[in-house]
Amino acid sequence: MVIHWVLVVRYELMKRFGYYITESSEHNAEYHPYFIKSKYPELIEKFNIPLDEYPRRCENQIEEWEEMRDELVKNEELKHERTHEYASYIMEAMETGKPYKIGGNVLNTGLIENLPQKAVVEVPCLVDRSGISPCQVGELPEQLAALNRTNINVHLMTIKAALEKKKEYIYQAALLDPHTASELSIDDTINLCDDLIEAHGDWLPEYK
């Protein structure tokens, strides 16, 4: 069986955990502690992980956005065509009552029973004049819920840090990150956080 290079990490996770993975291989390599490892540099080539993919993509996108802006501003014969993007269909459903189904990101509130209530989850949603109504999913297979929880823990602590402005919670969020924890010691992780906070300067408020 030949696996396309962009699917290698996703396929490995599917093989080991038993279910299809929708997230990209690049992101999955970052989220999990199995693929980008200083002790096993050969995994980068084995799983074809493009470490520079997102900086490169961001640079390209910024350039494309600037070109698009110029094209739109200077185009006196601009026409609009509806695309597959959700936004216009959601607005239409809420204004006219014409039902529309989406995969939406919503507060969990028990929709996925074995994930934290405060987590944001992506579930099937029905949109109509009454708004966006998420559908009950039930429980995920336990191994998949466990994989999700490892990152949800980080998300919840990051939110707590942002709301309460406590540097201690930034440290704890980083210490809970599965990829970081697989590579760095506690002291290294805290020092890394301090370096990042200092480097970002005015972008971050002062944390106590």
mmCIF file of C-alpha atoms in Angstrom, residues 79-90 92 100:
data_model
loop_
_atom_site.group_PDB
_atom_site.id
_atom_site.type_symbol
_atom_site.label_atom_id
_atom_site.label_comp_id
_atom_site.label_asym_id
_atom_site.label_seq_id
_atom_site.Cartn_x
_atom_site.Cartn_y
_atom_site.Cartn_z
ATOM 1 C CA LYS A 79 -18.171 40.239 -9.114
ATOM 2 C CA HIS A 80 -19.243 38.073 -6.209
ATOM 3 C CA GLU A 81 -19.849 34.344 -6.362
ATOM 4 C CA ARG A 82 -20.977 32.152 -3.517
ATOM 5 C CA THR A 83 -18.433 29.567 -2.388
ATOM 6 C CA HIS A 84 -18.636 26.471 -0.217
ATOM 7 C CA GLU A 85 -17.604 28.429 2.896
ATOM 8 C CA TYR A 86 -20.038 28.192 5.812
ATOM 9 C CA ALA A 87 -20.623 31.861 6.632
ATOM 10 C CA SER A 88 -23.249 32.855 4.052
ATOM 11 C CA TYR A 89 -25.174 29.603 4.512
ATOM 12 C CA ILE A 90 -25.244 30.060 8.287
ATOM 13 C CA GLU A 92 -29.159 32.440 5.384
ATOM 14 C CA TYR A 100 -28.295 23.964 7.104
#
